[in-house]
Structure formats: C-alpha cells, structure tokens
mmCIF file of C-alpha atoms in Angstrom:
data_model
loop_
_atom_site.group_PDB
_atom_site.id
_atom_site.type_symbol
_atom_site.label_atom_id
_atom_site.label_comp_id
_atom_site.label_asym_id
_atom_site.label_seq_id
_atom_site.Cartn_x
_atom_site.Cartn_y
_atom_site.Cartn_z
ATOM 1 C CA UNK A 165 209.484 -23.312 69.211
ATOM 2 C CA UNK A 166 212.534 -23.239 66.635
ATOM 3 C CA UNK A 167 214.732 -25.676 67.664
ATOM 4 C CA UNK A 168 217.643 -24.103 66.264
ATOM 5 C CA UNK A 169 217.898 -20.613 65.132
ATOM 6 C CA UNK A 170 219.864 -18.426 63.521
ATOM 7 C CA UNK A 171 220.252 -14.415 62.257
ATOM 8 C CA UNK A 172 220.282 -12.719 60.154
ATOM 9 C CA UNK A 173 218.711 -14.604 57.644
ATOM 10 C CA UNK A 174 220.026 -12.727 54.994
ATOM 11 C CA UNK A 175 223.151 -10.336 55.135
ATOM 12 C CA UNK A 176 224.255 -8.114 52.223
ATOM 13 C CA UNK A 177 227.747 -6.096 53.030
ATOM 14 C CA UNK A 178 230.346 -4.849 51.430
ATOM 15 C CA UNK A 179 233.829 -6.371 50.852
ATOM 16 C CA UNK A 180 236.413 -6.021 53.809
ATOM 17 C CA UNK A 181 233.376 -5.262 56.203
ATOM 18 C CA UNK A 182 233.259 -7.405 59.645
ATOM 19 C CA UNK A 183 230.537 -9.510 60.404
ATOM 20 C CA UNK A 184 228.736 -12.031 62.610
ATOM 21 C CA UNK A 185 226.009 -14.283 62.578
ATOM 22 C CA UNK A 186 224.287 -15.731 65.206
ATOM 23 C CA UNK A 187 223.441 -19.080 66.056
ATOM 24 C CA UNK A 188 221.004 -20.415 69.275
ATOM 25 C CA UNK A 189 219.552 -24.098 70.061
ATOM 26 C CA UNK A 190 216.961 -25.285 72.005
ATOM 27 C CA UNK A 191 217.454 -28.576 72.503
ATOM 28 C CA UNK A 192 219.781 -28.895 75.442
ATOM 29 C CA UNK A 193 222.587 -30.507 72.660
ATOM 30 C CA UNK A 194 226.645 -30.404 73.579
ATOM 31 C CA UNK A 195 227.542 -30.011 70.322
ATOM 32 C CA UNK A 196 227.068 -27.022 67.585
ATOM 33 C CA UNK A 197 228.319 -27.106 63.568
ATOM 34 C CA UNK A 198 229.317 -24.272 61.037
ATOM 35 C CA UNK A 199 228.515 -24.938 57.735
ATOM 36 C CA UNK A 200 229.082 -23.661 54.366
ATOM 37 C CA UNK A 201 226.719 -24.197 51.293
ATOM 38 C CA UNK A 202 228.001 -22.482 48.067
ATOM 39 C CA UNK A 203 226.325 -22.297 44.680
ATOM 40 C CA UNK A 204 227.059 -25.841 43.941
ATOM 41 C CA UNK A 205 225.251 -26.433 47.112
ATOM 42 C CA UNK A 206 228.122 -28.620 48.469
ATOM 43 C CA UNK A 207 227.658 -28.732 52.249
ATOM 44 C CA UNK A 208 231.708 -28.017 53.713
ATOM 45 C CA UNK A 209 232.046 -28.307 57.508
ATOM 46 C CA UNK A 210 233.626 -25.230 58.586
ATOM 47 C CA UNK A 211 233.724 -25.465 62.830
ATOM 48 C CA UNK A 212 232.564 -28.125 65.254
ATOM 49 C CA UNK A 213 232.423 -27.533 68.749
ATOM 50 C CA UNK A 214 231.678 -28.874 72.295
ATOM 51 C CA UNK A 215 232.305 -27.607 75.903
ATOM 52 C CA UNK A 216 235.673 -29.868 75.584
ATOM 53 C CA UNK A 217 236.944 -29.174 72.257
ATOM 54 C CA UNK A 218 236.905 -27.306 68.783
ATOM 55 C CA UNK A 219 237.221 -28.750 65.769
ATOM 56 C CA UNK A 220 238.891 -26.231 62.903
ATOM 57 C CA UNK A 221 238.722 -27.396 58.927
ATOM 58 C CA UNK A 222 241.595 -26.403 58.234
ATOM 59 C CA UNK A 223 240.713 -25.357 54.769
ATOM 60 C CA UNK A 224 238.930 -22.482 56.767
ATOM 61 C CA UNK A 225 240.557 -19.109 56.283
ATOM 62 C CA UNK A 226 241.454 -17.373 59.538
ATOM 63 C CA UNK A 227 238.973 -15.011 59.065
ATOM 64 C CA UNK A 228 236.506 -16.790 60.285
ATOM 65 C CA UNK A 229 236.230 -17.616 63.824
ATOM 66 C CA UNK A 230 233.382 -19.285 65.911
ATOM 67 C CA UNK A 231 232.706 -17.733 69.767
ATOM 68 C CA UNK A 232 230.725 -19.547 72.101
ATOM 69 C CA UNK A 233 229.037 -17.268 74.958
ATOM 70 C CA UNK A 234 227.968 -20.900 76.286
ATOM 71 C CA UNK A 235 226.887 -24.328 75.467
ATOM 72 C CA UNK A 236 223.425 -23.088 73.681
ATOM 73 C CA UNK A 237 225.117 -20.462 71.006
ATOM 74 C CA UNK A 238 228.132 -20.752 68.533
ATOM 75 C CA UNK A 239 228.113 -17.565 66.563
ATOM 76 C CA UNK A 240 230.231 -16.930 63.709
ATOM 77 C CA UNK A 241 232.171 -13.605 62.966
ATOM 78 C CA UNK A 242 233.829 -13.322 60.166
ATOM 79 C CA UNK A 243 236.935 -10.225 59.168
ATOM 80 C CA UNK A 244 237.646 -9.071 56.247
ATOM 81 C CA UNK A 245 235.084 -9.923 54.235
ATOM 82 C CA UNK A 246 235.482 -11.343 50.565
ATOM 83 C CA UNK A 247 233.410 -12.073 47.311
ATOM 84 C CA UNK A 248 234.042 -15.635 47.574
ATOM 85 C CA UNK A 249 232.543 -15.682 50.874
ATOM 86 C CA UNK A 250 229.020 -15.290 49.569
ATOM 87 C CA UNK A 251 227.119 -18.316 50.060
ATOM 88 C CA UNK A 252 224.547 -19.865 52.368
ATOM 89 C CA UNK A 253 225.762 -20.510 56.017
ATOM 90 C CA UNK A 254 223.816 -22.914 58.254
ATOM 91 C CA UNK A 255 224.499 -23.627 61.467
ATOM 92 C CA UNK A 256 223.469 -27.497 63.738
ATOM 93 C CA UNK A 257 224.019 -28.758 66.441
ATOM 94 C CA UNK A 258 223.990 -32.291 67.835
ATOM 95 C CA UNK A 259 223.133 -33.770 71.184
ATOM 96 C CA UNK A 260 226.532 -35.100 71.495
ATOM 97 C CA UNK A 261 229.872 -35.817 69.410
ATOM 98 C CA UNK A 262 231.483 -38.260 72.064
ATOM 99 C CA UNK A 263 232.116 -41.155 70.136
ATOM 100 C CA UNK A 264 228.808 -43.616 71.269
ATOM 101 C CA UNK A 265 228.433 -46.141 68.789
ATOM 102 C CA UNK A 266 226.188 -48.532 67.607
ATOM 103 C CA UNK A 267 222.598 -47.378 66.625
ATOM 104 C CA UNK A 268 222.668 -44.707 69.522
ATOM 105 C CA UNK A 269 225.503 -42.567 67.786
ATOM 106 C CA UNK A 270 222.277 -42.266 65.039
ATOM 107 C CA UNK A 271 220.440 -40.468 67.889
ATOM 108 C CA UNK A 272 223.736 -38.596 69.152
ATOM 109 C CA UNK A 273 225.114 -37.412 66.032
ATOM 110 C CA UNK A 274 221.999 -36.522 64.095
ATOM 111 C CA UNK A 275 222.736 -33.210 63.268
ATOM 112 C CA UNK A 276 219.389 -30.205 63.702
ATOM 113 C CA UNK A 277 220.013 -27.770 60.932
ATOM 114 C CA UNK A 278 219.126 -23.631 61.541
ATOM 115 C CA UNK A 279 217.343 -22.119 58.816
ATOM 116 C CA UNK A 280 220.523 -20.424 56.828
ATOM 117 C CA UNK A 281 221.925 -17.054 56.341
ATOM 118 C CA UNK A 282 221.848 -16.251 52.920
ATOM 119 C CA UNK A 283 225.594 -14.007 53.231
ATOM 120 C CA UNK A 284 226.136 -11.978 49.451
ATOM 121 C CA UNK A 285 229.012 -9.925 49.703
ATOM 122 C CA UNK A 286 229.386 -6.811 47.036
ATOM 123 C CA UNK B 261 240.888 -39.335 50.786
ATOM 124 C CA UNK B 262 237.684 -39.672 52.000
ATOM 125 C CA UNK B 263 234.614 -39.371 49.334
ATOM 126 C CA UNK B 264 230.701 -40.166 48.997
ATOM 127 C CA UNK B 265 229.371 -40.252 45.313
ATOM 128 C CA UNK B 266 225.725 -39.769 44.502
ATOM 129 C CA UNK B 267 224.198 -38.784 40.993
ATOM 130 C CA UNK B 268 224.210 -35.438 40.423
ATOM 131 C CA UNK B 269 220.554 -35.073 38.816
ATOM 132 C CA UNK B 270 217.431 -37.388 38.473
ATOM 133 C CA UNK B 271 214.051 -37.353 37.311
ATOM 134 C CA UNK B 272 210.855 -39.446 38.025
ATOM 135 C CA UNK B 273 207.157 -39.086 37.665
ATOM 136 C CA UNK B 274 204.738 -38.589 40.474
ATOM 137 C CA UNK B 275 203.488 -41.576 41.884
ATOM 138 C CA UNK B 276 206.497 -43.690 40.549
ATOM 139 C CA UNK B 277 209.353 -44.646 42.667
ATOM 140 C CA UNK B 278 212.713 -43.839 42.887
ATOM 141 C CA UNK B 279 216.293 -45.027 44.023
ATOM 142 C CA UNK B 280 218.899 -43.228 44.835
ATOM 143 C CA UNK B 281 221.908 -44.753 45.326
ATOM 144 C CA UNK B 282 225.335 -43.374 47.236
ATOM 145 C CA UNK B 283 228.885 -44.590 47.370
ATOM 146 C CA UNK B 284 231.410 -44.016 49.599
ATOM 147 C CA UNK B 285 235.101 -44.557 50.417
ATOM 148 C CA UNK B 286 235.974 -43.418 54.037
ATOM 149 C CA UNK B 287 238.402 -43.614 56.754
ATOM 150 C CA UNK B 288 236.200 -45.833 59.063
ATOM 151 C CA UNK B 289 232.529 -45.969 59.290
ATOM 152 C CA UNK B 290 229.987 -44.791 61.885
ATOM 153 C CA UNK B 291 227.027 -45.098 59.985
ATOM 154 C CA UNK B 292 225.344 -43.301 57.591
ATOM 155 C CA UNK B 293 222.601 -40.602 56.780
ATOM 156 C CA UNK B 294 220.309 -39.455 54.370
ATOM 157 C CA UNK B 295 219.089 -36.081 54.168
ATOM 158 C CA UNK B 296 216.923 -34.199 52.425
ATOM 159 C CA UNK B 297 216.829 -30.407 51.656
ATOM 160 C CA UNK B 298 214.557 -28.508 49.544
ATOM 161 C CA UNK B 299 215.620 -25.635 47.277
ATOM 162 C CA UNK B 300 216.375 -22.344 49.831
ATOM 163 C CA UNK B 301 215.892 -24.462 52.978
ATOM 164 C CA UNK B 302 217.855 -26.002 55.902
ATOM 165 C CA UNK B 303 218.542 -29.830 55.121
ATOM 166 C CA UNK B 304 216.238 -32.184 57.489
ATOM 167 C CA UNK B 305 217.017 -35.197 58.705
ATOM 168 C CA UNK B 306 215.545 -38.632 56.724
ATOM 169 C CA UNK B 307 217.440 -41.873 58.198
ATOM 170 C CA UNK B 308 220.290 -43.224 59.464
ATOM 171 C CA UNK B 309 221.593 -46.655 58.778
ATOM 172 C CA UNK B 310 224.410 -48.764 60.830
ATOM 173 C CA UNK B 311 223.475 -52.565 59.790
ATOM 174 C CA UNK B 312 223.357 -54.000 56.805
ATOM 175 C CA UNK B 313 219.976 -53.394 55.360
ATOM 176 C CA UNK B 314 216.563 -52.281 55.043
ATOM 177 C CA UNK B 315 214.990 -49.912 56.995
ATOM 178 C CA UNK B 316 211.711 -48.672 56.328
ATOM 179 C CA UNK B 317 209.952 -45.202 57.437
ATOM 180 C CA UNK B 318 206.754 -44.811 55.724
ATOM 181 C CA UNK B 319 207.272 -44.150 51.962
ATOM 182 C CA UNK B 320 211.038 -43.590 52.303
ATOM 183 C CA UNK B 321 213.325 -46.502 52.862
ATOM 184 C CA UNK B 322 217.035 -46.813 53.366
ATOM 185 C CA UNK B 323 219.456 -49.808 52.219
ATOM 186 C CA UNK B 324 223.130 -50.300 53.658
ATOM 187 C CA UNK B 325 225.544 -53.013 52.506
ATOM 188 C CA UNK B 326 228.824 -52.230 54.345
ATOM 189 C CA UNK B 327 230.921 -54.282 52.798
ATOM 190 C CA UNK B 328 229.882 -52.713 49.156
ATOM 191 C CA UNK B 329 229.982 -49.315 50.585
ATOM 192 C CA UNK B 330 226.784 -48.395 48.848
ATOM 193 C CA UNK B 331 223.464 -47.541 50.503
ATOM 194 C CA UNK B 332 220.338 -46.088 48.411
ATOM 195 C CA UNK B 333 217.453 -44.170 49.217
ATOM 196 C CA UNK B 334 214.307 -45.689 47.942
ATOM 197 C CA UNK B 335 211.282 -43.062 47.109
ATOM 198 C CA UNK B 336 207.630 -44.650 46.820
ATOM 199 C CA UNK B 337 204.901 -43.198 45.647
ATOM 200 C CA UNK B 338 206.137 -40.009 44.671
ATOM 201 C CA UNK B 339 204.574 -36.683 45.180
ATOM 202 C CA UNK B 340 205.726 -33.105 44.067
ATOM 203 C CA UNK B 341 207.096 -32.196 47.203
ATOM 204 C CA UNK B 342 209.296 -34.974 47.271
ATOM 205 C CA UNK B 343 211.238 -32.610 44.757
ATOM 206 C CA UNK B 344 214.800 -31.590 46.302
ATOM 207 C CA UNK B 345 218.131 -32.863 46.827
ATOM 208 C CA UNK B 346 219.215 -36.047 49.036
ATOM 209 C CA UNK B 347 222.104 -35.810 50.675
ATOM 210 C CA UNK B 348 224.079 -39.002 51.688
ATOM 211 C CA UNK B 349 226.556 -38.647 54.426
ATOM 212 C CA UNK B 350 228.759 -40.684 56.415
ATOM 213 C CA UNK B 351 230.201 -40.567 59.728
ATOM 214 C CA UNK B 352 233.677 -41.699 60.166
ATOM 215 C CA UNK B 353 235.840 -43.524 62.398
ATOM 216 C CA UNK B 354 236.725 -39.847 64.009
ATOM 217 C CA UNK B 355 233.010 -39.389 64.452
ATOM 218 C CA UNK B 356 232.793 -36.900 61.815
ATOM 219 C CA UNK B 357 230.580 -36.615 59.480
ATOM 220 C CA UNK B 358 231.214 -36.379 55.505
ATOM 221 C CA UNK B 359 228.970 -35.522 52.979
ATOM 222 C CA UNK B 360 228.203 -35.947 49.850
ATOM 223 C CA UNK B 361 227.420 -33.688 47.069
ATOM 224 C CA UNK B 362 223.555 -34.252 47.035
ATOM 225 C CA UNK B 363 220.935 -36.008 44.210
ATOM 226 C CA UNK B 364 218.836 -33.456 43.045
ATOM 227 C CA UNK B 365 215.564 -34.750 42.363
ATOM 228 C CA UNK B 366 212.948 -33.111 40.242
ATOM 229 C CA UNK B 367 209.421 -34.934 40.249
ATOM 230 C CA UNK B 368 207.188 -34.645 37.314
ATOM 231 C CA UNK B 369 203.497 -34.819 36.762
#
C-alpha cells in the first residue's frame, strides 16, 4: 500500500493552462505539505495544512491554491500557468503539526513524502 | 533569517566512510532531520536528532551539538546506492520545518 500518493506523475501543459494535482495519504496523519523542488533541487515549502489551520508561504504566487475535500487529500490547482512553474512538486504529510516536543515531535513531525509530479510547462 | 548550510557536492569511495556535516542558524529549534533522496525520487526519511549527540541506526549515524548548531551525518561502509543527496533540516520554534539545500553525494568504486 502507498502510503502517500500522488497524480499525475508527470504533467506537460501549456502556458496559461489550469491545472491540479492530486495528493492522498494513508496513514490516518492531520497534517499534509506542498512542496516545490526546482532544478537546483532546493526543497521550498509552498502550503501546510491541518483540519485547524493553513499555513501560506507567502512567497507563493496566488495562483496556486491547495483544496482539501477532507483530512486524507490536499490537492493542488494551480491558474495561469507559467514557465517558471516547471519543476518537481511533492506532496507529505505528517501525523501531526501541534507543537509536541521533546523526542515525540520526531515521530509527529516526520514528514512521508509522495512520489512527485514532474510539472514542465511549454 | 533563518538558514541551514551543507556542502554542496562530495565524493567518497565504496566501502569508505563519509561525514556530512550541516549548519544552521534558526529562529528556535525543534530538532533536526536528515534526509535522503535519490536522483528522480521522493526524499525518505533517515533520522532525527533532539539531544546532543550520537545516534546510531545501522551504518548511518547522526551527531547534534546544539549549542554549535552543527550536526553531521556519518556514512559507513559505503555502497553505490548510498549515492544521492542528504538533506539536513530543522524544525523551528514555530514547528516548521526548514531545509537545507542538500549534499549531493556521488560514491565511487
């Protein structure tokens, strides 16, 4: 069983097309990521999110926007698309982000990666 | 600002072992993680360190001085899969988690 999943895994469009990928977990965790890997392969948080709050980098354009159907999916659609939005996008999740510290925020806040979705826009 | 600093690039033979080391100047500190990620795949979890010092999981340890801000990832007895990046990240006193740029490591024979 993948523990968390995403698709497409890859996703060619064209510029100013809409878009969304989606994200599911498995694990029963409270707490789902967005991130973005470019060709440096820097890893930049985009989104975090729980049932209580979401967490916007602010550096995100507005284009982008996470939706949650529920606690096991965080899908990302994105407007508009761009050139410079080619890259890798992974979604994770954790089982929680509420703060426990200690050794046991290394078993909360581990973060479960998806697989990718390798995004080229043309 | 908040940043992590890990060598961009290293190289070792197989069978050898390796260190790779991490820096890092945050608001707060929640512990930190090491993760590894091979070329066109997700990153997987490795460790996670909270005390100062060693903690060992088979042929991969982790080191954590606090009050340095430093931690390294020790490699032993390298093989050729052990070839990708290493990425250091820490959590902060907001609980979230920043990360570092990644070692790539290439292994040879």
């Amino acid at each position: 069983d993948t523990a968390v999943s995403q698709t497409p895994k890859y996703l060619v469009t064209q510029m100013g097309n809409d878009k969304s990928i989606k994200c599911e977990q498995n694990l029963g965790h409270d707490t789902m990521y967005w991130y973005k890997q470019d060709s440096k392969k820097f890893l930049k948080i985009m989104f975090s999110y729980n049932n209580k709050e979401l967490i916007i980098n602010e550096t995100v354009p507005n284009r982008f926007s996470p939706k949650s159907p529920d606690k096991a999916h965080l899908n990302l659609h994105i407007n508009s698309l761009e050139l410079g939005d080619s890259a890798v996008y992974f979604c994770a999740s954790s089982q929680d982000s509420s703060g426990t510290s200690g050794r046991a925020a290394g078993i909360q806040e581990t973060q479960y990666f998806g697989p990718g979705t390798r995004l080229l826009v043309l | 600002g908040q940043n992590i600093d890990q060598p961009t690039e290293m190289t070792a033979t197989e069978g050898a072992i390796v260190q790779i080391n991490c820096t890092y100047q945050t608001s707060g500190f929640n512990g930190l993680f090491w993760y590894q990620q091979h070329a066109g795949e997700a990153p997987t979890f490795l460790s996670y360190n909270v005390l100062d010092g060693l903690e060992e999981k088979g042929r991969f340890s982790s080191f954590l001085s606090r009050s340095k801000g430093y931690s390294y990832l020790l490699l032993k007895e390298l093989q050729m899969k052990d070839s990708a990046s290493y990425l250091c990240a820490v959590l902060d006193s907001n609980y979230q988690l920043i990360w570092g740029a990644g070692t790539k490591l290439i292994i040879k024979p």
